[in-house]
Amino acid sequence: MTTTLTIALSKGRILKETLPLLADADIRPSVDITNSRKLLFETNHPHIQLLVIRATDVPTYVAHGAADIGVAGKDVLLEHGSAGLYEPLDLNICRCRLMTCAMVGARLGNQRPRVATKFVNITRRYFSKQSRQVDIIKLYGAMELAPIMGLADQIVDIVDTGNTLRANGMEPLETIANISARMVVGGTAMKLKHARIQPVMDSLTAAVSQRQHNN
Ligand code: ATP
Ligand code: PRP
């Protein structure tokens, strides 16, 4: 069996937590990923390679079969949609919540609140499910600035410790989803490379369980 298995990793915050988990599952890049400008890495397994790409691109690579497996936040997966993707394992890292937030004490009586977010699909679904009409303003980061500058009444963003909200005079309101990083597998890869994928899935599952057991 010579088929190469390609695993797409989200760079940034998730990568820092993914690499130790992969190491627990005995998958180690051949060089130090965090100190490299490369995007494609060999591992201690001749048939496994790692891609390091933007978090939002991971589902796209995997759904199109350009990578076989991916590691991405549930927020990114919900925003992208699940077409062509299996989500077999919660990796239990990068836990946080996706929430609506507003300035502390803000009166939200607005007929049609303006909501700033980078998660426009999730936000549209969330409010329309409740028959609440909102205007969604797409941003690419620093959502907390939008209500301060009068650009929006609310934001939809990731909340973990709540420190970013507090530092900007904001408070969390409603939880839209509990988030953690997930392993995803492409539909085609699941069929054609199942014999390669199963051992990776098994060792990652064991690594996640072991960590839960230790905590
Ligand atoms: P990009 O820079 O490509 O736009 P990003 O800024 O969303 O991506 P990160 O901030 O590294 O990238 O976040 C990656 C993922 O980590 C998110 O999709 C989410 O699942 C998770 N995450 C983000 N913020 C937190 C947080 N404060 N605590 C825990 N997990 C988080
Ligand atoms: C994320 C998120 C929030 C913050 C929440 O931003 O967008 O701003 O973390 O975490 P907290 O509740 O613990 O403060 P990040 O730090 O990843 O920066 P970014 O805006 O560049 O994505």
PDB file of C-alpha atoms and ligand atoms in Angstrom, residues 12-13 75 95-97 118-119 140-144 155-168, ligand 2:
ATOM      1  CA  GLY A  12      -2.359  29.639  14.329  1.00  0.00           C
ATOM      2  CA  ARG A  13      -3.892  28.822  17.662  1.00  0.00           C
ATOM      3  CA  ASP A  75     -16.958  27.193  14.078  1.00  0.00           C
ATOM      4  CA  ARG A  95     -12.655  24.556  23.398  1.00  0.00           C
ATOM      5  CA  CYS A  96     -14.622  27.804  23.348  1.00  0.00           C
ATOM      6  CA  ARG A  97     -18.116  29.100  22.549  1.00  0.00           C
ATOM      7  CA  LYS A 118     -16.918  36.818  10.268  1.00  0.00           C
ATOM      8  CA  PHE A 119     -19.404  33.936  10.693  1.00  0.00           C
ATOM      9  CA  TYR A 140     -12.529  39.603   9.045  1.00  0.00           C
ATOM     10  CA  GLY A 141     -11.363  40.174  12.651  1.00  0.00           C
ATOM     11  CA  ALA A 142     -11.416  42.461  15.708  1.00  0.00           C
ATOM     12  CA  MET A 143     -15.200  42.176  15.861  1.00  0.00           C
ATOM     13  CA  GLU A 144     -15.191  43.745  19.347  1.00  0.00           C
ATOM     14  CA  ILE A 155     -21.265  40.812  17.342  1.00  0.00           C
ATOM     15  CA  VAL A 156     -21.096  37.057  16.878  1.00  0.00           C
ATOM     16  CA  ASP A 157     -17.648  35.857  17.913  1.00  0.00           C
ATOM     17  CA  ILE A 158     -15.629  33.253  19.768  1.00  0.00           C
ATOM     18  CA  VAL A 159     -15.597  33.587  23.563  1.00  0.00           C
ATOM     19  CA  ASP A 160     -13.221  31.606  25.758  1.00  0.00           C
ATOM     20  CA  THR A 161     -12.104  33.354  28.962  1.00  0.00           C
ATOM     21  CA  GLY A 162     -14.215  36.435  28.210  1.00  0.00           C
ATOM     22  CA  ASN A 163     -11.114  38.637  28.643  1.00  0.00           C
ATOM     23  CA  THR A 164     -11.351  40.193  25.169  1.00  0.00           C
ATOM     24  CA  LEU A 165     -14.996  41.122  25.751  1.00  0.00           C
ATOM     25  CA  ARG A 166     -14.277  42.579  29.197  1.00  0.00           C
ATOM     26  CA  ALA A 167     -11.298  44.556  27.916  1.00  0.00           C
ATOM     27  CA  ASN A 168     -13.606  46.189  25.389  1.00  0.00           C
TER      28      ASN A 168
HETATM   29  C1  PRP B   2     -10.305  35.029  19.502  1.00  0.00           C
HETATM   30  C2  PRP B   2     -11.718  35.550  19.348  1.00  0.00           C
HETATM   31  C3  PRP B   2     -11.863  36.513  20.494  1.00  0.00           C
HETATM   32  C4  PRP B   2     -10.928  35.919  21.535  1.00  0.00           C
HETATM   33  C5  PRP B   2     -11.766  35.294  22.615  1.00  0.00           C
HETATM   34  O1  PRP B   2      -9.432  35.955  18.982  1.00  0.00           O
HETATM   35  O2  PRP B   2     -11.907  36.153  18.082  1.00  0.00           O
HETATM   36  O3  PRP B   2     -11.460  37.812  20.153  1.00  0.00           O
HETATM   37  O4  PRP B   2     -10.138  34.914  20.915  1.00  0.00           O
HETATM   38  O5  PRP B   2     -10.961  34.734  23.614  1.00  0.00           O
HETATM   39  P1  PRP B   2     -11.142  35.171  25.141  1.00  0.00           P
HETATM   40  O6  PRP B   2     -12.590  35.073  25.470  1.00  0.00           O
HETATM   41  O7  PRP B   2     -10.292  34.184  25.900  1.00  0.00           O
HETATM   42  O8  PRP B   2     -10.608  36.567  25.261  1.00  0.00           O
HETATM   43  P2  PRP B   2      -7.885  35.668  18.812  1.00  0.00           P
HETATM   44  O9  PRP B   2      -7.173  35.854  20.125  1.00  0.00           O
HETATM   45  O10 PRP B   2      -7.673  34.318  18.188  1.00  0.00           O
HETATM   46  O11 PRP B   2      -7.457  36.791  17.828  1.00  0.00           O
HETATM   47  P3  PRP B   2      -8.010  37.085  16.353  1.00  0.00           P
HETATM   48  O12 PRP B   2      -9.060  38.156  16.545  1.00  0.00           O
HETATM   49  O13 PRP B   2      -6.793  37.535  15.655  1.00  0.00           O
HETATM   50  O14 PRP B   2      -8.562  35.798  15.775  1.00  0.00           O
END
